[in-house]
mmCIF file of C-alpha atoms in Angstrom:
data_model
loop_
_atom_site.group_PDB
_atom_site.id
_atom_site.type_symbol
_atom_site.label_atom_id
_atom_site.label_comp_id
_atom_site.label_asym_id
_atom_site.label_seq_id
_atom_site.Cartn_x
_atom_site.Cartn_y
_atom_site.Cartn_z
ATOM 1 C CA MET A 12 0.000 0.000 0.000
ATOM 2 C CA ASN A 13 1.455 3.380 -0.920
ATOM 3 C CA GLU A 14 1.694 6.343 1.477
ATOM 4 C CA GLN A 15 -1.323 8.174 0.109
ATOM 5 C CA LEU A 16 -3.604 5.178 0.387
ATOM 6 C CA ARG A 17 -2.260 4.463 3.848
ATOM 7 C CA ALA A 18 -3.130 8.047 4.837
ATOM 8 C CA ILE A 19 -6.709 7.436 3.706
ATOM 9 C CA SER A 20 -6.962 4.197 5.641
ATOM 10 C CA GLU A 21 -5.671 5.916 8.772
ATOM 11 C CA LEU A 22 -8.231 8.726 8.768
ATOM 12 C CA ASP A 23 -10.094 9.058 12.069
ATOM 13 C CA ARG A 24 -13.441 7.382 11.508
ATOM 14 C CA VAL A 25 -15.126 9.209 14.350
ATOM 15 C CA ILE A 26 -14.453 12.560 12.695
ATOM 16 C CA HIS A 27 -14.730 11.320 9.115
ATOM 17 C CA GLU A 28 -18.508 10.862 9.224
ATOM 18 C CA PRO A 29 -19.983 13.996 7.506
ATOM 19 C CA GLY A 30 -22.326 14.932 10.337
ATOM 20 C CA ARG A 31 -19.614 14.732 12.966
ATOM 21 C CA LEU A 32 -17.133 16.437 10.640
ATOM 22 C CA MET A 33 -19.545 19.367 10.386
ATOM 23 C CA ILE A 34 -19.835 19.540 14.160
ATOM 24 C CA VAL A 35 -16.087 19.397 14.762
ATOM 25 C CA ALA A 36 -15.420 21.938 11.995
ATOM 26 C CA LEU A 37 -17.933 24.310 13.589
ATOM 27 C CA LEU A 38 -16.567 23.801 17.094
ATOM 28 C CA TRP A 39 -12.930 24.145 16.047
ATOM 29 C CA PRO A 40 -12.750 27.935 15.598
ATOM 30 C CA VAL A 41 -14.913 28.824 18.606
ATOM 31 C CA LYS A 42 -14.387 28.721 22.334
ATOM 32 C CA GLU A 43 -17.824 27.292 23.057
ATOM 33 C CA CYS A 44 -21.337 27.296 21.687
ATOM 34 C CA ASP A 45 -24.706 25.933 22.623
ATOM 35 C CA PHE A 46 -26.841 23.190 21.131
ATOM 36 C CA LEU A 47 -29.097 25.634 19.309
ATOM 37 C CA TYR A 48 -26.191 27.192 17.410
ATOM 38 C CA LEU A 49 -25.160 23.785 16.088
ATOM 39 C CA LEU A 50 -28.775 22.923 15.345
ATOM 40 C CA ASN A 51 -29.115 26.069 13.206
ATOM 41 C CA ALA A 52 -25.740 25.739 11.561
ATOM 42 C CA THR A 53 -25.861 22.048 10.671
ATOM 43 C CA GLU A 54 -29.612 21.916 9.962
ATOM 44 C CA MET A 55 -29.723 18.432 11.461
ATOM 45 C CA ASN A 56 -32.626 17.364 13.595
ATOM 46 C CA LYS A 57 -32.233 17.250 17.361
ATOM 47 C CA GLY A 58 -32.008 13.476 17.512
ATOM 48 C CA ASN A 59 -29.274 13.224 14.908
ATOM 49 C CA LEU A 60 -27.286 16.041 16.429
ATOM 50 C CA SER A 61 -27.608 14.538 19.900
ATOM 51 C CA SER A 62 -26.436 11.125 18.763
ATOM 52 C CA HIS A 63 -23.446 12.578 16.910
ATOM 53 C CA LEU A 64 -22.528 14.648 19.934
ATOM 54 C CA ALA A 65 -22.842 11.614 22.173
ATOM 55 C CA ARG A 66 -20.476 9.717 19.876
ATOM 56 C CA LEU A 67 -17.975 12.575 19.919
ATOM 57 C CA GLU A 68 -18.252 12.842 23.693
ATOM 58 C CA GLU A 69 -17.687 9.120 24.012
ATOM 59 C CA ALA A 70 -14.492 9.484 21.960
ATOM 60 C CA GLY A 71 -13.415 12.332 24.256
ATOM 61 C CA TYR A 72 -13.458 14.914 21.477
ATOM 62 C CA VAL A 73 -16.280 17.078 22.754
ATOM 63 C CA GLU A 74 -17.086 18.312 26.229
ATOM 64 C CA ILE A 75 -20.787 18.697 26.944
ATOM 65 C CA GLU A 76 -21.879 20.852 29.853
ATOM 66 C CA LYS A 77 -25.525 20.921 30.806
ATOM 67 C CA THR A 78 -26.497 24.027 32.714
ATOM 68 C CA TYR A 79 -29.541 26.156 33.381
ATOM 69 C CA ARG A 80 -30.096 29.792 32.519
ATOM 70 C CA GLY A 81 -32.853 30.602 34.954
ATOM 71 C CA LYS A 82 -35.252 27.733 34.424
ATOM 72 C CA VAL A 83 -34.221 27.145 30.833
ATOM 73 C CA PRO A 84 -31.864 24.230 30.210
ATOM 74 C CA ARG A 85 -28.764 25.079 28.255
ATOM 75 C CA THR A 86 -26.262 22.701 26.692
ATOM 76 C CA LEU A 87 -22.810 24.148 26.199
ATOM 77 C CA LEU A 88 -20.401 22.394 23.876
ATOM 78 C CA ARG A 89 -16.687 22.757 23.374
ATOM 79 C CA LEU A 90 -13.943 20.819 21.684
ATOM 80 C CA THR A 91 -11.470 19.157 24.054
ATOM 81 C CA ARG A 92 -7.703 19.276 23.568
ATOM 82 C CA LYS A 93 -7.909 15.673 22.353
ATOM 83 C CA GLY A 94 -10.592 16.684 19.871
ATOM 84 C CA ARG A 95 -8.489 19.534 18.533
ATOM 85 C CA THR A 96 -5.487 17.280 18.127
ATOM 86 C CA ALA A 97 -7.626 14.672 16.391
ATOM 87 C CA PHE A 98 -9.022 17.250 13.990
ATOM 88 C CA ASP A 99 -5.504 18.530 13.298
ATOM 89 C CA GLN A 100 -4.387 14.999 12.505
ATOM 90 C CA TYR A 101 -7.448 14.450 10.344
ATOM 91 C CA ARG A 102 -6.722 17.583 8.300
ATOM 92 C CA LYS A 103 -3.110 16.594 7.850
ATOM 93 C CA GLY A 104 -4.127 13.081 6.878
ATOM 94 C CA LEU A 105 -6.606 14.371 4.328
ATOM 95 C CA LYS A 106 -4.002 16.733 2.887
ATOM 96 C CA ALA A 107 -1.480 13.931 2.652
ATOM 97 C CA ALA A 108 -4.000 11.655 0.967
ATOM 98 C CA PHE A 109 -4.924 14.095 -1.793
ATOM 99 C CA MET B 3 -21.567 35.360 -4.566
ATOM 100 C CA LYS B 4 -25.143 34.701 -3.533
ATOM 101 C CA TYR B 5 -27.620 37.548 -3.909
ATOM 102 C CA ASP B 6 -30.833 37.423 -1.950
ATOM 103 C CA ILE B 7 -32.822 39.760 0.282
ATOM 104 C CA HIS B 8 -30.559 38.990 3.241
ATOM 105 C CA THR B 9 -27.414 39.860 1.299
ATOM 106 C CA ALA B 10 -29.086 42.960 -0.102
ATOM 107 C CA TRP B 11 -30.014 44.098 3.400
ATOM 108 C CA LEU B 12 -26.485 43.543 4.703
ATOM 109 C CA ARG B 13 -25.084 45.461 1.766
ATOM 110 C CA LEU B 14 -27.547 48.283 2.300
ATOM 111 C CA THR B 15 -26.483 48.592 5.932
ATOM 112 C CA ALA B 16 -22.824 48.295 4.913
ATOM 113 C CA THR B 17 -22.199 45.445 7.333
ATOM 114 C CA VAL B 18 -19.532 42.809 6.802
ATOM 115 C CA ASP B 19 -21.101 39.387 6.496
ATOM 116 C CA ALA B 20 -18.665 36.536 6.820
ATOM 117 C CA ALA B 21 -21.121 33.957 5.535
ATOM 118 C CA HIS B 22 -21.643 35.624 2.173
ATOM 119 C CA ALA B 23 -18.149 36.878 1.570
ATOM 120 C CA PRO B 24 -15.999 34.622 -0.624
ATOM 121 C CA ARG B 25 -13.485 33.275 1.879
ATOM 122 C CA PRO B 26 -11.243 30.229 1.744
ATOM 123 C CA HIS B 27 -12.427 29.020 5.144
ATOM 124 C CA GLY B 28 -16.061 30.161 5.083
ATOM 125 C CA ASN B 29 -17.315 27.380 7.344
ATOM 126 C CA MET B 30 -14.565 28.020 9.820
ATOM 127 C CA GLU B 31 -15.566 31.660 10.091
ATOM 128 C CA ARG B 32 -19.284 31.113 10.275
ATOM 129 C CA HIS B 33 -19.438 32.150 13.923
ATOM 130 C CA LYS B 34 -18.372 35.683 12.939
ATOM 131 C CA LEU B 35 -21.734 36.080 11.250
ATOM 132 C CA TYR B 36 -23.295 36.022 14.716
ATOM 133 C CA ASP B 37 -21.195 38.848 16.153
ATOM 134 C CA ASN B 38 -23.505 41.591 14.950
ATOM 135 C CA ILE B 39 -26.495 39.703 13.625
ATOM 136 C CA ASP B 40 -28.804 41.702 15.864
ATOM 137 C CA GLY B 41 -27.642 45.241 15.098
ATOM 138 C CA THR B 42 -26.342 45.872 18.608
ATOM 139 C CA GLY B 43 -23.109 47.192 17.105
ATOM 140 C CA GLU B 44 -24.972 49.957 15.283
ATOM 141 C CA MET B 45 -27.029 50.694 18.378
ATOM 142 C CA PHE B 46 -23.846 51.040 20.409
ATOM 143 C CA MET B 47 -22.378 53.347 17.767
ATOM 144 C CA GLY B 48 -25.544 55.464 17.979
ATOM 145 C CA LEU B 49 -25.187 55.614 21.757
ATOM 146 C CA MET B 50 -21.559 56.630 21.441
ATOM 147 C CA LEU B 51 -22.524 59.509 19.172
ATOM 148 C CA LEU B 52 -25.283 60.394 21.616
ATOM 149 C CA GLY B 53 -22.625 60.503 24.329
ATOM 150 C CA PHE B 54 -20.525 62.902 22.262
ATOM 151 C CA ALA B 55 -23.584 65.024 21.461
ATOM 152 C CA LEU B 56 -24.535 65.170 25.141
ATOM 153 C CA LEU B 57 -20.970 66.055 26.018
ATOM 154 C CA GLY B 58 -20.980 68.930 23.533
ATOM 155 C CA TYR B 59 -24.339 70.149 24.784
ATOM 156 C CA LEU B 60 -23.253 70.055 28.430
ATOM 157 C CA GLN B 61 -19.992 71.823 27.564
ATOM 158 C CA ALA B 62 -22.006 74.499 25.794
ATOM 159 C CA ILE B 63 -24.442 75.150 28.643
ATOM 160 C CA LEU B 64 -21.868 75.073 31.449
ATOM 161 C CA PRO B 65 -20.972 78.509 32.871
ATOM 162 C CA GLU B 66 -18.103 80.208 31.065
ATOM 163 C CA HIS B 67 -15.722 80.029 34.030
ATOM 164 C CA SER B 68 -16.710 76.591 35.250
ATOM 165 C CA ILE B 69 -13.775 74.373 36.212
ATOM 166 C CA TRP B 70 -15.179 71.699 33.868
ATOM 167 C CA ARG B 71 -14.556 74.042 30.954
ATOM 168 C CA THR B 72 -11.422 75.876 31.946
ATOM 169 C CA ASN B 73 -9.314 73.098 33.426
ATOM 170 C CA MET B 74 -8.046 70.569 30.916
ATOM 171 C CA PHE B 75 -7.919 67.637 33.323
ATOM 172 C CA ALA B 76 -11.346 68.437 34.734
ATOM 173 C CA SER B 77 -12.629 68.581 31.133
ATOM 174 C CA LEU B 78 -11.173 65.157 30.430
ATOM 175 C CA LEU B 79 -12.674 63.781 33.626
ATOM 176 C CA PHE B 80 -16.015 65.293 32.653
ATOM 177 C CA MET B 81 -15.762 63.735 29.203
ATOM 178 C CA TYR B 82 -15.032 60.264 30.572
ATOM 179 C CA ALA B 83 -17.811 60.559 33.162
ATOM 180 C CA VAL B 84 -20.403 61.510 30.549
ATOM 181 C CA LEU B 85 -19.273 58.820 28.104
ATOM 182 C CA ILE B 86 -19.230 56.116 30.783
ATOM 183 C CA LEU B 87 -22.679 57.175 31.963
ATOM 184 C CA VAL B 88 -24.021 56.813 28.414
ATOM 185 C CA LEU B 89 -22.002 53.816 27.211
ATOM 186 C CA GLY B 90 -22.232 51.775 30.435
ATOM 187 C CA PRO B 91 -25.994 51.246 30.207
ATOM 188 C CA GLY B 92 -25.511 50.751 26.454
ATOM 189 C CA TYR B 93 -23.144 47.863 27.131
ATOM 190 C CA LEU B 94 -25.597 46.357 29.611
ATOM 191 C CA LEU B 95 -28.429 46.800 27.097
ATOM 192 C CA ARG B 96 -26.341 44.977 24.502
ATOM 193 C CA ARG B 97 -25.864 42.059 26.929
ATOM 194 C CA VAL B 98 -29.589 41.984 27.694
ATOM 195 C CA ILE B 99 -30.515 41.970 23.982
ATOM 196 C CA LYS B 100 -28.012 39.185 23.313
ATOM 197 C CA LYS B 101 -29.210 37.121 26.254
ATOM 198 C CA HIS B 102 -32.960 37.502 25.892
ATOM 199 C CA ILE B 103 -33.533 38.125 22.174
ATOM 200 C CA THR B 104 -30.572 37.003 20.069
ATOM 201 C CA TRP B 105 -29.191 33.855 21.689
ATOM 202 C CA PRO B 106 -32.572 32.156 22.224
ATOM 203 C CA ARG B 107 -33.074 32.506 18.452
ATOM 204 C CA THR B 108 -29.693 32.083 16.825
ATOM 205 C CA GLY B 109 -27.937 30.090 19.529
ATOM 206 C CA TYR B 110 -24.998 31.152 21.623
ATOM 207 C CA VAL B 111 -21.472 31.111 20.272
ATOM 208 C CA ALA B 112 -18.318 32.595 21.762
ATOM 209 C CA GLY B 113 -15.092 33.121 19.879
ATOM 210 C CA HIS B 114 -11.638 32.667 21.333
ATOM 211 C CA SER B 115 -9.828 35.428 23.135
ATOM 212 C CA LEU B 116 -7.309 37.529 21.223
ATOM 213 C CA TRP B 117 -4.551 35.696 23.086
ATOM 214 C CA ARG B 118 -5.778 32.307 21.974
ATOM 215 C CA LEU B 119 -6.411 33.483 18.397
ATOM 216 C CA MET B 120 -3.269 35.377 17.624
ATOM 217 C CA LEU B 121 -0.503 35.444 20.166
ATOM 218 C CA ALA B 122 -0.446 31.920 21.575
ATOM 219 C CA PRO B 123 -0.009 30.133 18.199
ATOM 220 C CA ARG B 124 2.731 32.638 17.281
ATOM 221 C CA LEU B 125 4.603 32.109 20.527
ATOM 222 C CA ALA B 126 4.178 28.358 20.316
ATOM 223 C CA GLY B 127 5.518 28.475 16.750
ATOM 224 C CA ARG B 128 2.551 26.535 15.444
ATOM 225 C CA GLU B 129 0.861 26.911 12.103
ATOM 226 C CA ALA B 130 -2.310 28.950 12.399
ATOM 227 C CA ALA B 131 -5.426 26.816 12.261
ATOM 228 C CA PRO B 132 -8.225 27.483 9.770
ATOM 229 C CA GLY B 133 -10.345 30.358 10.912
ATOM 230 C CA VAL B 134 -7.557 31.658 13.091
ATOM 231 C CA PRO B 135 -5.970 34.898 11.887
ATOM 232 C CA THR B 136 -2.575 34.480 10.286
ATOM 233 C CA ARG B 137 0.620 36.456 10.848
ATOM 234 C CA LYS B 138 -0.664 38.923 8.247
ATOM 235 C CA GLY B 139 -3.830 39.309 10.311
ATOM 236 C CA LEU B 140 -1.740 39.962 13.401
ATOM 237 C CA TRP B 141 0.172 42.707 11.608
ATOM 238 C CA TYR B 142 -3.040 44.270 10.343
ATOM 239 C CA THR B 143 -4.435 44.238 13.882
ATOM 240 C CA MET B 144 -1.303 45.858 15.249
ATOM 241 C CA LEU B 145 -1.460 48.433 12.469
ATOM 242 C CA ALA B 146 -5.115 49.182 13.261
ATOM 243 C CA LEU B 147 -4.349 49.488 16.988
ATOM 244 C CA GLY B 148 -1.433 51.813 16.183
ATOM 245 C CA PHE B 149 -3.723 53.903 13.998
ATOM 246 C CA VAL B 150 -6.320 54.192 16.773
ATOM 247 C CA ALA B 151 -3.591 55.079 19.278
ATOM 248 C CA ALA B 152 -2.303 57.758 16.883
ATOM 249 C CA ILE B 153 -5.803 59.224 16.513
ATOM 250 C CA VAL B 154 -6.279 59.300 20.298
ATOM 251 C CA ALA B 155 -2.832 60.855 20.758
ATOM 252 C CA ALA B 156 -3.585 63.438 18.068
ATOM 253 C CA GLY B 157 -6.903 64.232 19.754
ATOM 254 C CA LEU B 158 -5.238 64.716 23.126
ATOM 255 C CA ALA B 159 -2.504 66.821 21.519
ATOM 256 C CA CYS B 160 -5.192 69.003 19.910
ATOM 257 C CA LEU B 161 -6.911 69.317 23.279
ATOM 258 C CA VAL B 162 -3.698 70.454 24.920
ATOM 259 C CA ALA B 163 -2.674 72.743 22.067
ATOM 260 C CA PHE B 164 -5.944 74.436 21.262
ATOM 261 C CA GLU B 165 -8.078 73.750 24.340
ATOM 262 C CA ARG B 166 -11.710 74.350 23.702
ATOM 263 C CA ARG B 167 -11.273 77.169 21.217
ATOM 264 C CA HIS B 168 -11.062 74.663 18.407
ATOM 265 C CA PHE B 169 -13.360 72.022 19.794
ATOM 266 C CA GLY B 170 -15.320 72.170 16.533
ATOM 267 C CA ALA B 171 -12.300 70.893 14.646
ATOM 268 C CA MET B 172 -11.979 68.031 17.111
ATOM 269 C CA THR B 173 -15.574 67.009 16.615
ATOM 270 C CA GLY B 174 -14.787 67.156 12.918
ATOM 271 C CA LEU B 175 -11.928 64.735 13.565
ATOM 272 C CA ALA B 176 -14.391 62.441 15.315
ATOM 273 C CA GLY B 177 -16.571 62.664 12.199
ATOM 274 C CA VAL B 178 -13.618 61.751 9.997
ATOM 275 C CA GLY B 179 -12.886 58.794 12.304
ATOM 276 C CA ALA B 180 -16.489 57.622 11.918
ATOM 277 C CA ASP B 181 -16.138 57.993 8.143
ATOM 278 C CA ILE B 182 -13.025 55.827 8.110
ATOM 279 C CA TRP B 183 -14.910 53.200 10.054
ATOM 280 C CA VAL B 184 -17.824 53.312 7.602
ATOM 281 C CA LEU B 185 -15.379 53.101 4.696
ATOM 282 C CA TYR B 186 -13.841 50.036 6.324
ATOM 283 C CA LEU B 187 -17.266 48.416 6.713
ATOM 284 C CA ALA B 188 -18.195 49.243 3.139
ATOM 285 C CA HIS B 189 -14.817 48.073 1.821
ATOM 286 C CA GLY B 190 -15.230 46.010 -1.306
ATOM 287 C CA LYS B 191 -18.957 46.642 -1.553
ATOM 288 C CA GLY B 192 -19.180 49.327 -4.185
ATOM 289 C CA THR B 193 -22.933 49.544 -4.653
ATOM 290 C CA PRO B 194 -24.455 52.955 -5.477
ATOM 291 C CA VAL B 195 -26.307 53.069 -2.134
ATOM 292 C CA GLU B 196 -23.103 52.603 -0.159
ATOM 293 C CA MET B 197 -21.263 55.130 -2.284
ATOM 294 C CA ALA B 198 -24.060 57.609 -1.568
ATOM 295 C CA VAL B 199 -23.853 56.897 2.161
ATOM 296 C CA ILE B 200 -20.082 57.391 2.111
ATOM 297 C CA ALA B 201 -20.446 60.623 0.108
ATOM 298 C CA LEU B 202 -22.967 61.916 2.663
ATOM 299 C CA HIS B 203 -20.583 61.034 5.465
ATOM 300 C CA GLY B 204 -17.782 62.852 3.684
ATOM 301 C CA ALA B 205 -19.965 65.929 3.192
ATOM 302 C CA GLY B 206 -20.984 65.800 6.866
ATOM 303 C CA ALA B 207 -17.383 65.549 7.997
ATOM 304 C CA SER B 208 -16.246 68.463 5.853
ATOM 305 C CA ARG B 209 -19.141 70.534 7.186
ATOM 306 C CA ASN B 210 -18.089 69.648 10.712
ATOM 307 C CA TRP B 211 -14.591 70.898 10.010
ATOM 308 C CA SER B 212 -15.809 74.325 9.057
ATOM 309 C CA HIS B 213 -18.402 74.908 11.784
ATOM 310 C CA ARG B 214 -18.194 75.358 15.476
ATOM 311 C CA PHE B 215 -19.366 72.525 17.671
ATOM 312 C CA ARG B 216 -22.802 73.949 18.411
ATOM 313 C CA GLN B 217 -23.769 73.767 14.746
ATOM 314 C CA PHE B 218 -22.305 70.274 14.533
ATOM 315 C CA TYR B 219 -24.311 68.967 17.439
ATOM 316 C CA ARG B 220 -27.484 70.761 16.446
ATOM 317 C CA GLY B 221 -27.740 69.033 13.096
ATOM 318 C CA GLY B 222 -25.088 66.483 12.288
ATOM 319 C CA ALA B 223 -24.769 64.498 15.484
ATOM 320 C CA VAL B 224 -28.488 64.163 16.077
ATOM 321 C CA GLY B 225 -28.908 62.890 12.539
ATOM 322 C CA ASP B 226 -26.021 60.467 13.012
ATOM 323 C CA VAL B 227 -27.410 59.198 16.317
ATOM 324 C CA LEU B 228 -30.812 58.627 14.784
ATOM 325 C CA ARG B 229 -29.360 56.985 11.692
ATOM 326 C CA TRP B 230 -27.186 54.517 13.630
ATOM 327 C CA ARG B 231 -29.919 53.765 16.134
ATOM 328 C CA CYS B 232 -32.479 53.226 13.366
ATOM 329 C CA VAL B 233 -30.158 50.928 11.433
ATOM 330 C CA GLY B 234 -29.483 48.961 14.634
ATOM 331 C CA HIS B 235 -33.148 48.605 15.534
ATOM 332 C CA LEU B 236 -34.125 47.672 11.988
ATOM 333 C CA ARG B 237 -31.405 45.083 11.927
ATOM 334 C CA LEU B 238 -32.568 43.658 15.258
ATOM 335 C CA GLY B 239 -36.141 43.552 13.962
ATOM 336 C CA TYR B 240 -34.982 41.831 10.800
ATOM 337 C CA SER B 241 -32.948 39.339 12.807
ATOM 338 C CA VAL B 242 -35.959 38.514 14.996
ATOM 339 C CA PHE B 243 -38.082 38.186 11.854
ATOM 340 C CA ILE B 244 -35.811 35.677 10.121
ATOM 341 C CA HIS B 245 -34.927 33.716 13.273
ATOM 342 C CA PRO B 246 -38.039 32.399 14.980
ATOM 343 C CA ALA B 247 -37.680 31.725 18.683
ATOM 344 C CA HIS B 248 -36.795 28.095 19.391
ATOM 345 C CA LEU B 249 -38.026 26.041 22.264
ATOM 346 C CA PRO B 250 -35.270 25.412 24.799
ATOM 347 C CA ALA B 251 -32.893 22.779 23.501
ATOM 348 C CA ARG B 252 -33.341 19.535 25.394
ATOM 349 C CA CYS B 253 -30.800 16.944 24.533
#
């Protein structure tokens, strides 16, 4: 297997899925955002977005903080250091592959 | 470039819109679209002009030999007090609008601090990430900060050199500063409407140069305050119109 094909095979599968890639790409340049921002930006439905976020949280890429603003629940999301590193690696891998 | 009513509105109000501008990392800069989606920036600008107008009015009605007019340091203190009194509530109002009107509709997003965006990657010797300003961006920022510092220094120098005898010229300088800002916002958007707005600003600034401050505040500043406030409120109304309120996110 040549280097370029190897780079493709080594891409992070957690990030590679388009829905999760959108989420990580949106979280990358910001400090934090809430669930509604991602819902608007990705135009996914709540269920899909929740499941993708759960998968990213499980991988340790996203930190989810559930708080309340008054009586209104608020879900804050931010990329962890591990998530940033993973996205960096993913970008480099993609660049190397193509 | 996409042209629709939203783009047309943003162009009309001469506001930079990251989402519609052709950028290499559009998705990575999407959050910038939310910075002034509600027109609070324009409202704040209107309040700032109101502060200057109020300052000029109070300076004009103060007794001739009042310490607030004759003493330079007292004048500066007076200026800061008036501006803080006007801008402080404006800042709080901006927070309230964001918290109760904007974020429940558009969602909340916070960018990184300047340190995180610009200085830390430079010091760490890392390549700037997408969406993070590059070295060129850092230089531009430093240049802009230097320019602002030069303007402030020039203003203070004028204050020391001419005191209040040439206050009209200083308000003219403030007008020119506002024009530069508008030119920056309208940069690269050469539609006839924006050119007309810029021409009007230029005419206003040149008029300010040649008149004493009372004339400036009587006509120009009030018009500017109203214009900025109106643009801000219209923009907020438009933002509320296109972003229906969501139910609280439960996930």
